[in-house]
Short mmCIF file of C-alpha atoms in Angstrom, two decimals:
data_model
loop_
_atom_site.label_atom_id
_atom_site.label_comp_id
_atom_site.label_asym_id
_atom_site.label_seq_id
_atom_site.Cartn_x
_atom_site.Cartn_y
_atom_site.Cartn_z
CA UNK Y 21 0.07 0.03 0.26
CA UNK Y 22 1.08 3.77 -0.35
CA UNK Y 23 1.87 5.29 1.87
CA UNK Y 24 -0.09 6.73 4.16
CA UNK Y 25 1.65 10.49 2.85
CA UNK Y 26 2.07 9.56 -0.65
CA UNK Y 27 -1.89 8.93 -0.79
CA UNK Y 28 -3.76 11.61 -1.89
CA UNK Y 29 -0.95 13.81 -3.57
CA UNK Y 30 -1.62 15.24 -6.39
CA UNK Y 31 0.13 18.63 -5.69
CA UNK Y 32 3.67 19.30 -3.79
CA UNK Y 33 3.75 23.24 -3.04
CA UNK Y 34 5.19 25.54 -5.64
CA UNK Y 35 6.35 27.69 -3.26
CA UNK Y 36 9.91 28.05 -3.27
CA UNK Y 37 9.86 27.60 0.25
CA UNK Y 38 11.54 24.06 1.76
CA UNK Y 39 8.61 22.18 3.51
CA UNK Y 40 9.93 18.97 4.39
CA UNK Y 41 14.09 18.18 4.13
CA UNK Y 42 13.02 14.71 6.07
CA UNK Y 43 14.70 12.42 3.66
CA UNK Y 44 14.83 8.76 5.42
CA UNK Y 45 17.90 6.94 3.77
CA UNK Y 46 20.91 6.91 3.72
CA UNK Y 47 22.68 5.58 0.34
CA UNK Y 48 25.31 3.24 0.59
CA UNK Y 49 26.19 3.07 -4.03
CA UNK Y 50 24.61 3.85 -7.14
CA UNK Y 51 22.75 1.11 -8.68
CA UNK Y 52 21.19 2.76 -12.20
CA UNK Y 53 20.12 5.89 -14.16
CA UNK Y 54 16.62 6.01 -17.22
CA UNK Y 55 15.28 8.59 -18.57
CA UNK Y 56 13.35 8.92 -15.78
CA UNK Y 57 14.70 7.86 -12.30
CA UNK Y 58 17.87 7.90 -10.69
CA UNK Y 59 18.31 4.34 -8.51
CA UNK Y 60 20.31 4.23 -5.05
CA UNK Y 61 21.18 1.32 -3.18
CA UNK Y 62 20.21 2.72 0.59
CA UNK Y 63 19.46 2.04 3.71
CA UNK Y 64 16.71 3.65 6.23
CA UNK Y 65 19.05 5.67 8.32
CA UNK Y 66 16.00 4.23 11.44
CA UNK Y 67 15.95 0.31 10.78
CA UNK Y 68 19.15 -0.12 8.70
CA UNK Y 69 16.95 -1.37 5.77
CA UNK Y 70 18.09 -1.99 2.76
CA UNK Y 71 16.25 -1.64 0.00
CA UNK Y 72 16.49 0.01 -3.36
CA UNK Y 73 14.83 3.20 -4.19
CA UNK Y 74 14.34 5.41 -7.33
CA UNK Y 75 13.76 8.87 -7.43
CA UNK Y 76 11.61 9.93 -9.95
CA UNK Y 77 12.29 14.33 -9.65
CA UNK Y 78 9.23 16.32 -11.41
CA UNK Y 79 10.42 18.31 -14.38
CA UNK Y 80 7.59 20.82 -13.93
CA UNK Y 81 8.83 21.46 -10.51
CA UNK Y 82 5.05 21.84 -9.22
CA UNK Y 83 2.20 19.10 -10.42
CA UNK Y 84 2.65 15.79 -9.70
CA UNK Y 85 0.63 14.68 -12.52
CA UNK Y 86 -1.32 10.97 -12.45
CA UNK Y 87 1.77 9.59 -15.16
CA UNK Y 88 4.21 10.05 -12.76
CA UNK Y 89 2.27 7.87 -10.35
CA UNK Y 90 1.17 5.63 -12.63
CA UNK Y 91 4.05 4.18 -12.40
CA UNK Y 92 4.00 2.93 -8.43
CA UNK Y 93 -0.10 2.08 -8.67
CA UNK Y 94 0.52 -0.25 -11.07
CA UNK Y 95 2.86 -1.83 -8.84
CA UNK Y 96 1.95 -1.61 -6.11
CA UNK Y 97 -1.12 -3.38 -7.80
CA UNK Y 98 0.39 -6.33 -8.31
CA UNK Y 99 0.80 -9.95 -6.43
CA UNK Y 100 4.22 -10.39 -4.39
CA UNK Y 101 5.35 -13.04 -7.17
CA UNK Y 102 8.99 -14.40 -6.82
CA UNK Y 103 9.83 -13.63 -10.55
CA UNK Y 104 8.49 -9.66 -10.23
CA UNK Y 105 11.17 -7.04 -8.06
CA UNK Y 106 9.10 -6.84 -4.84
CA UNK Y 107 7.59 -3.34 -4.76
CA UNK Y 108 7.35 -1.81 -1.21
CA UNK Y 109 6.16 1.69 -0.86
CA UNK Y 110 6.55 5.20 -2.00
CA UNK Y 111 6.72 8.79 -1.30
CA UNK Y 112 7.16 11.60 -2.72
CA UNK Y 113 9.76 13.71 -1.49
CA UNK Y 114 10.94 17.67 -1.40
CA UNK Y 115 14.93 18.01 -1.56
CA UNK Y 116 17.50 21.52 -1.67
CA UNK Y 117 19.36 20.71 -4.67
CA UNK Y 118 22.56 19.83 -2.15
CA UNK Y 119 20.74 17.49 -0.54
CA UNK Y 120 19.74 15.76 -3.72
CA UNK Y 121 23.13 15.92 -4.66
CA UNK Y 122 23.91 14.22 -1.84
CA UNK Y 123 21.47 11.61 -2.49
CA UNK Y 124 22.07 10.26 -5.57
CA UNK Y 125 26.13 10.56 -4.95
CA UNK Y 126 27.07 13.21 -7.69
CA UNK Y 127 30.53 13.93 -6.94
CA UNK Y 128 31.37 10.08 -7.86
CA UNK Y 129 29.63 10.52 -11.10
CA UNK Y 130 31.35 10.70 -14.68
CA UNK Y 131 30.12 13.13 -17.85
CA UNK Y 132 29.32 9.63 -19.66
CA UNK Y 133 26.65 9.00 -16.48
CA UNK Y 134 24.94 12.75 -16.64
CA UNK Y 135 21.60 12.48 -18.94
CA UNK Y 136 20.24 16.18 -20.30
CA UNK Y 137 17.38 16.47 -18.28
CA UNK Y 138 19.48 15.73 -14.65
CA UNK Y 139 21.17 18.71 -15.20
CA UNK Y 140 17.54 20.22 -15.88
CA UNK Y 141 16.54 18.73 -12.32
CA UNK Y 142 20.00 20.58 -11.07
CA UNK Y 143 19.10 24.43 -11.86
CA UNK Y 144 16.28 24.31 -9.61
CA UNK Y 145 16.57 25.66 -5.48
CA UNK Y 146 13.83 23.22 -4.32
CA UNK Y 147 13.49 19.09 -6.46
CA UNK Y 148 10.30 18.22 -5.51
CA UNK Y 149 9.26 14.13 -6.59
CA UNK Y 150 8.34 10.57 -5.94
CA UNK Y 151 10.17 7.50 -5.16
CA UNK Y 152 9.48 4.79 -5.03
CA UNK Y 153 11.36 1.93 -3.11
CA UNK Y 154 11.58 -1.24 -3.74
CA UNK Y 155 13.35 -4.91 -2.84
CA UNK Y 156 17.99 -5.11 -3.54
CA UNK Y 157 18.03 -7.18 -5.96
CA UNK Y 158 22.14 -8.36 -7.69
CA UNK Y 159 23.05 -7.84 -11.36
CA UNK Y 160 21.08 -7.14 -14.49
CA UNK Y 161 20.69 -9.05 -17.65
CA UNK Y 162 22.09 -7.48 -18.92
CA UNK Y 163 25.83 -7.33 -16.68
CA UNK Y 164 25.83 -10.84 -17.63
CA UNK Y 165 24.94 -10.90 -21.13
CA UNK Y 166 27.99 -8.65 -21.61
CA UNK Y 167 30.41 -10.82 -19.59
CA UNK Y 168 29.30 -13.55 -21.12
CA UNK Y 169 29.80 -12.75 -24.61
CA UNK Y 170 33.00 -11.02 -23.84
CA UNK Y 171 33.44 -14.96 -21.98
CA UNK Y 172 34.87 -12.90 -19.23
CA UNK Y 173 32.77 -15.24 -16.67
CA UNK Y 174 34.35 -16.66 -13.99
CA UNK Y 175 34.21 -20.75 -13.37
CA UNK Y 176 31.44 -20.54 -11.00
CA UNK Y 177 29.46 -17.38 -12.80
CA UNK Y 178 29.69 -19.01 -15.94
CA UNK Y 179 25.89 -20.97 -16.59
CA UNK Y 180 25.22 -24.42 -17.91
CA UNK Y 181 22.54 -24.66 -20.47
CA UNK Y 182 20.18 -25.65 -17.49
CA UNK Y 183 20.66 -22.25 -15.77
CA UNK Y 184 19.83 -20.70 -18.98
CA UNK Y 185 16.18 -22.76 -18.95
CA UNK Y 186 15.92 -21.35 -15.59
CA UNK Y 187 16.09 -18.12 -16.66
CA UNK Y 188 13.94 -18.12 -19.44
CA UNK Y 189 11.38 -19.86 -17.73
CA UNK Y 190 11.38 -17.14 -14.56
CA UNK Y 191 10.93 -14.02 -17.72
CA UNK Y 192 8.12 -16.20 -18.42
CA UNK Y 193 6.69 -17.25 -15.34
CA UNK Y 194 6.95 -13.20 -14.79
CA UNK Y 195 5.32 -11.90 -17.77
CA UNK Y 196 2.52 -14.94 -17.08
CA UNK Y 197 1.73 -13.10 -14.29
CA UNK Y 198 1.37 -10.22 -15.09
CA UNK Y 199 -0.84 -10.83 -17.99
CA UNK Y 200 -2.78 -13.60 -16.49
CA UNK Y 201 -3.73 -11.84 -12.96
CA UNK Y 202 -6.87 -9.94 -11.74
CA UNK Y 203 -5.43 -6.60 -13.57
CA UNK Y 204 -3.83 -7.02 -17.15
CA UNK Y 205 -0.49 -5.13 -17.40
CA UNK Y 206 1.67 -4.94 -20.21
CA UNK Y 207 5.37 -4.17 -19.21
CA UNK Y 208 5.77 -2.57 -22.63
CA UNK Y 209 10.34 -1.76 -21.39
CA UNK Y 210 10.89 -5.45 -21.87
CA UNK Y 211 14.41 -5.43 -22.11
CA UNK Y 212 17.69 -7.07 -20.13
CA UNK Y 213 18.49 -3.87 -17.93
CA UNK Y 214 15.06 -3.94 -16.62
CA UNK Y 215 15.52 -7.88 -15.74
CA UNK Y 216 17.54 -8.23 -12.12
CA UNK Y 217 19.59 -11.29 -10.58
CA UNK Y 218 17.87 -12.20 -7.23
CA UNK Y 219 21.01 -12.11 -5.16
CA UNK Y 220 24.87 -10.27 -6.00
CA UNK Y 221 26.95 -12.71 -7.73
CA UNK Y 222 24.51 -13.57 -10.41
CA UNK Y 223 22.53 -15.52 -8.32
CA UNK Y 224 18.87 -16.77 -10.11
CA UNK Y 225 15.97 -16.47 -10.49
CA UNK Y 226 15.64 -13.38 -11.83
CA UNK Y 227 13.34 -11.18 -12.12
CA UNK Y 228 10.99 -8.20 -13.89
CA UNK Y 229 11.25 -4.82 -12.58
CA UNK Y 230 10.44 -1.44 -13.31
CA UNK Y 231 7.81 -0.70 -14.52
CA UNK Y 232 7.32 2.74 -15.48
CA UNK Y 233 6.38 2.05 -19.17
CA UNK Y 234 4.18 0.08 -18.23
CA UNK Y 235 0.56 0.51 -18.34
CA UNK Y 236 -3.16 -1.44 -17.24
CA UNK Y 237 -5.02 -2.92 -20.08
CA UNK Y 238 -9.07 -2.74 -19.80
CA UNK Y 239 -8.84 -5.27 -23.17
CA UNK Y 240 -6.00 -7.46 -24.66
CA UNK Y 241 -5.65 -4.96 -26.65
CA UNK Y 242 -6.08 -1.46 -27.33
CA UNK Y 243 -5.12 2.02 -28.30
CA UNK Y 244 -1.56 3.33 -26.86
CA UNK Y 245 1.35 5.18 -27.45
CA UNK Y 246 3.60 4.56 -30.45
CA UNK Y 247 7.03 3.74 -30.39
CA UNK Y 248 7.62 3.11 -26.57
CA UNK Y 249 10.17 1.05 -24.76
CA UNK Y 250 13.83 0.29 -26.61
CA UNK Y 251 13.98 0.13 -30.11
CA UNK Y 252 15.88 -3.62 -29.96
CA UNK Y 253 13.75 -5.04 -28.15
CA UNK Y 254 9.91 -2.69 -29.96
CA UNK Y 255 7.53 -5.45 -32.25
CA UNK Y 256 6.27 -4.08 -34.77
CA UNK Y 257 2.81 -4.12 -34.39
CA UNK Y 258 4.85 -0.89 -31.35
CA UNK Y 259 5.50 1.66 -34.77
CA UNK Y 260 1.81 0.98 -36.79
CA UNK Y 261 -0.08 4.21 -36.95
CA UNK Y 262 -3.57 3.09 -35.64
CA UNK Y 263 -6.19 5.52 -37.39
CA UNK Y 264 -5.95 9.25 -37.69
CA UNK Y 265 -3.59 9.65 -34.62
CA UNK Y 266 0.16 9.56 -35.21
CA UNK Y 267 0.77 9.36 -31.35
CA UNK Y 268 -0.99 6.01 -31.40
CA UNK Y 269 -0.57 2.21 -32.09
CA UNK Y 270 -3.03 0.00 -31.18
CA UNK Y 271 -1.71 -3.68 -29.25
CA UNK Y 272 -1.69 -5.89 -25.97
CA UNK Y 273 0.47 -7.81 -23.92
CA UNK Y 274 1.69 -9.62 -26.90
CA UNK Y 275 4.85 -7.09 -27.67
CA UNK Y 276 5.79 -8.00 -24.01
CA UNK Y 277 6.10 -11.97 -25.62
CA UNK Y 278 8.29 -10.27 -28.38
CA UNK Y 279 10.34 -8.71 -26.06
CA UNK Y 280 11.01 -12.72 -24.66
CA UNK Y 281 11.60 -14.16 -27.52
CA UNK Y 282 15.14 -11.76 -28.21
CA UNK Y 283 16.15 -12.03 -25.09
CA UNK Y 284 16.16 -16.07 -25.29
CA UNK Y 285 18.39 -15.62 -27.65
CA UNK Y 286 20.64 -12.79 -26.53
CA UNK Y 287 21.29 -15.70 -23.56
CA UNK Y 288 21.24 -18.78 -25.40
CA UNK Y 289 23.65 -17.89 -27.15
CA UNK Y 290 24.93 -14.07 -26.55
CA UNK Y 291 26.78 -11.30 -28.64
CA UNK Y 292 28.28 -7.91 -27.64
CA UNK Y 293 26.58 -5.62 -27.97
CA UNK Y 294 28.20 -3.79 -31.68
CA UNK Y 295 26.34 -7.43 -33.33
CA UNK Y 296 22.89 -6.95 -31.85
CA UNK Y 297 21.37 -5.37 -34.23
CA UNK Y 298 22.14 -7.97 -36.75
CA UNK Y 299 21.45 -10.67 -34.49
CA UNK Y 300 18.13 -9.11 -33.99
CA UNK Y 301 17.50 -8.19 -37.87
CA UNK Y 302 18.41 -12.25 -38.65
CA UNK Y 303 15.82 -13.05 -36.35
CA UNK Y 304 13.34 -10.65 -37.37
CA UNK Y 305 13.65 -10.40 -40.56
CA UNK Y 306 15.32 -13.36 -41.89
CA UNK Y 307 13.22 -16.26 -39.60
CA UNK Y 308 16.98 -17.54 -39.02
CA UNK Y 309 18.73 -18.27 -35.34
CA UNK Y 310 22.04 -19.60 -36.46
CA UNK Y 311 24.28 -20.57 -34.37
CA UNK Y 312 21.51 -21.11 -31.70
CA UNK Y 313 19.22 -22.77 -33.58
CA UNK Y 314 21.74 -25.58 -34.52
CA UNK Y 315 22.94 -26.44 -31.19
CA UNK Y 316 19.66 -25.61 -29.63
CA UNK Y 317 16.65 -26.48 -32.04
CA UNK Y 318 13.54 -26.19 -29.77
CA UNK Y 319 15.23 -23.24 -28.28
CA UNK Y 320 15.39 -21.75 -31.97
CA UNK Y 321 11.44 -22.59 -32.97
CA UNK Y 322 10.70 -21.21 -29.71
CA UNK Y 323 12.12 -17.17 -31.02
CA UNK Y 324 11.07 -17.94 -33.95
CA UNK Y 325 7.33 -18.37 -31.87
CA UNK Y 326 7.74 -15.46 -30.22
CA UNK Y 327 8.88 -12.93 -32.89
CA UNK Y 328 6.76 -14.12 -35.16
CA UNK Y 329 5.55 -10.91 -36.82
CA UNK Y 330 1.91 -11.88 -36.01
CA UNK Y 331 0.67 -10.81 -32.68
CA UNK Y 332 -1.85 -13.95 -31.86
CA UNK Y 333 0.65 -16.50 -33.58
CA UNK Y 334 3.24 -15.80 -30.85
CA UNK Y 335 3.21 -18.59 -28.14
CA UNK Y 336 1.48 -18.50 -25.38
CA UNK Y 337 2.01 -18.82 -21.99
CA UNK Y 338 1.48 -22.04 -20.00
CA UNK Y 339 -0.28 -21.43 -16.89
CA UNK Y 340 2.61 -22.87 -14.88
CA UNK Y 341 4.47 -19.87 -16.99
CA UNK Y 342 6.48 -22.74 -19.31
CA UNK Y 343 6.87 -23.32 -22.62
CA UNK Y 344 6.08 -26.50 -24.53
CA UNK Y 345 10.18 -26.12 -26.76
CA UNK Y 346 11.97 -25.87 -22.69
CA UNK Y 347 9.78 -29.06 -21.06
CA UNK Y 348 9.56 -31.21 -25.10
CA UNK Y 349 13.60 -30.86 -24.44
CA UNK Y 350 13.59 -31.96 -20.86
CA UNK Y 351 11.80 -34.84 -21.49
CA UNK Y 352 14.01 -35.84 -24.25
CA UNK Y 353 17.24 -35.67 -21.73
CA UNK Y 354 15.58 -37.97 -19.37
CA UNK Y 355 14.33 -40.41 -21.85
CA UNK Y 356 18.06 -40.42 -23.02
CA UNK Y 357 19.09 -40.44 -19.56
CA UNK Y 358 16.42 -43.69 -18.89
CA UNK Y 359 18.40 -45.36 -21.82
CA UNK Y 360 22.28 -44.28 -20.97
CA UNK Y 361 20.56 -46.52 -17.27
CA UNK Y 362 19.33 -48.91 -18.87
CA UNK Y 363 22.68 -50.37 -20.49
CA UNK Y 364 24.02 -49.76 -17.85
#
């Protein structure tokens, strides 16, 4: 549930008087910087409970709109699930610029980390906005993929095929949960940067987080914002204008499945970021999975089904979050194992 100070807080005082400088956290470190917010690893200054805290400064610095509340409200509406980053609470903040810099450890940032919207915020004498508190997880899936593609993983961090299947099943289970729960949620930004290992050291399971671009649907497919999310993982229907409004497209949860298909291809056959666009072009346009399809035929078929241009043709997730391809492959492993044991 929302913090009592946050619920119903539709407007933060427009005056330049700093009315509330109380900040309940001490910063341990910076976890990430996005297009809308900054995530820190924090510890509560009283009970020393550690969590991840996402700060979303209000760029207009006056009125907090429903759009800014949406991520918190959607995330809070989800029941707990082992493959969804756990939401804790939300509230608003009002900090002096100097205090804000201290919270985000501004003095330690490199020039490459600073985005223009953050620079613009720092011109304000007082920064107002929202913060979301969530469980702190381990590394992102992107970090593992980058190290794996460069063959820089330590022996204990390199994953066996069964571990890769577990990662993919966890992602699919998370999508099954948000797509088929009491409320229909579409994430719209499924990518390795928003998928996290449960603990540091690439300890799985993995969890889907960052619901900043998510949306609640009243029906399975409806008109929504066009061209949203990362372009590398964007389903084709996200770029098709619907009707006379050039800012709208018609799509549904299948866009998340499309992105998941591309991520599965990465997990089983990691490539450097510089080669990623070519890999995805081959999958989406040439309809070939290359080495992946030769080494893991059933997984290659799954990837092609998930990335089908027609949303209705994308493979549906089962009630247990597992795809037939993974299950059939395991059945084959069990059959071969039994044959080998019988020979002995």
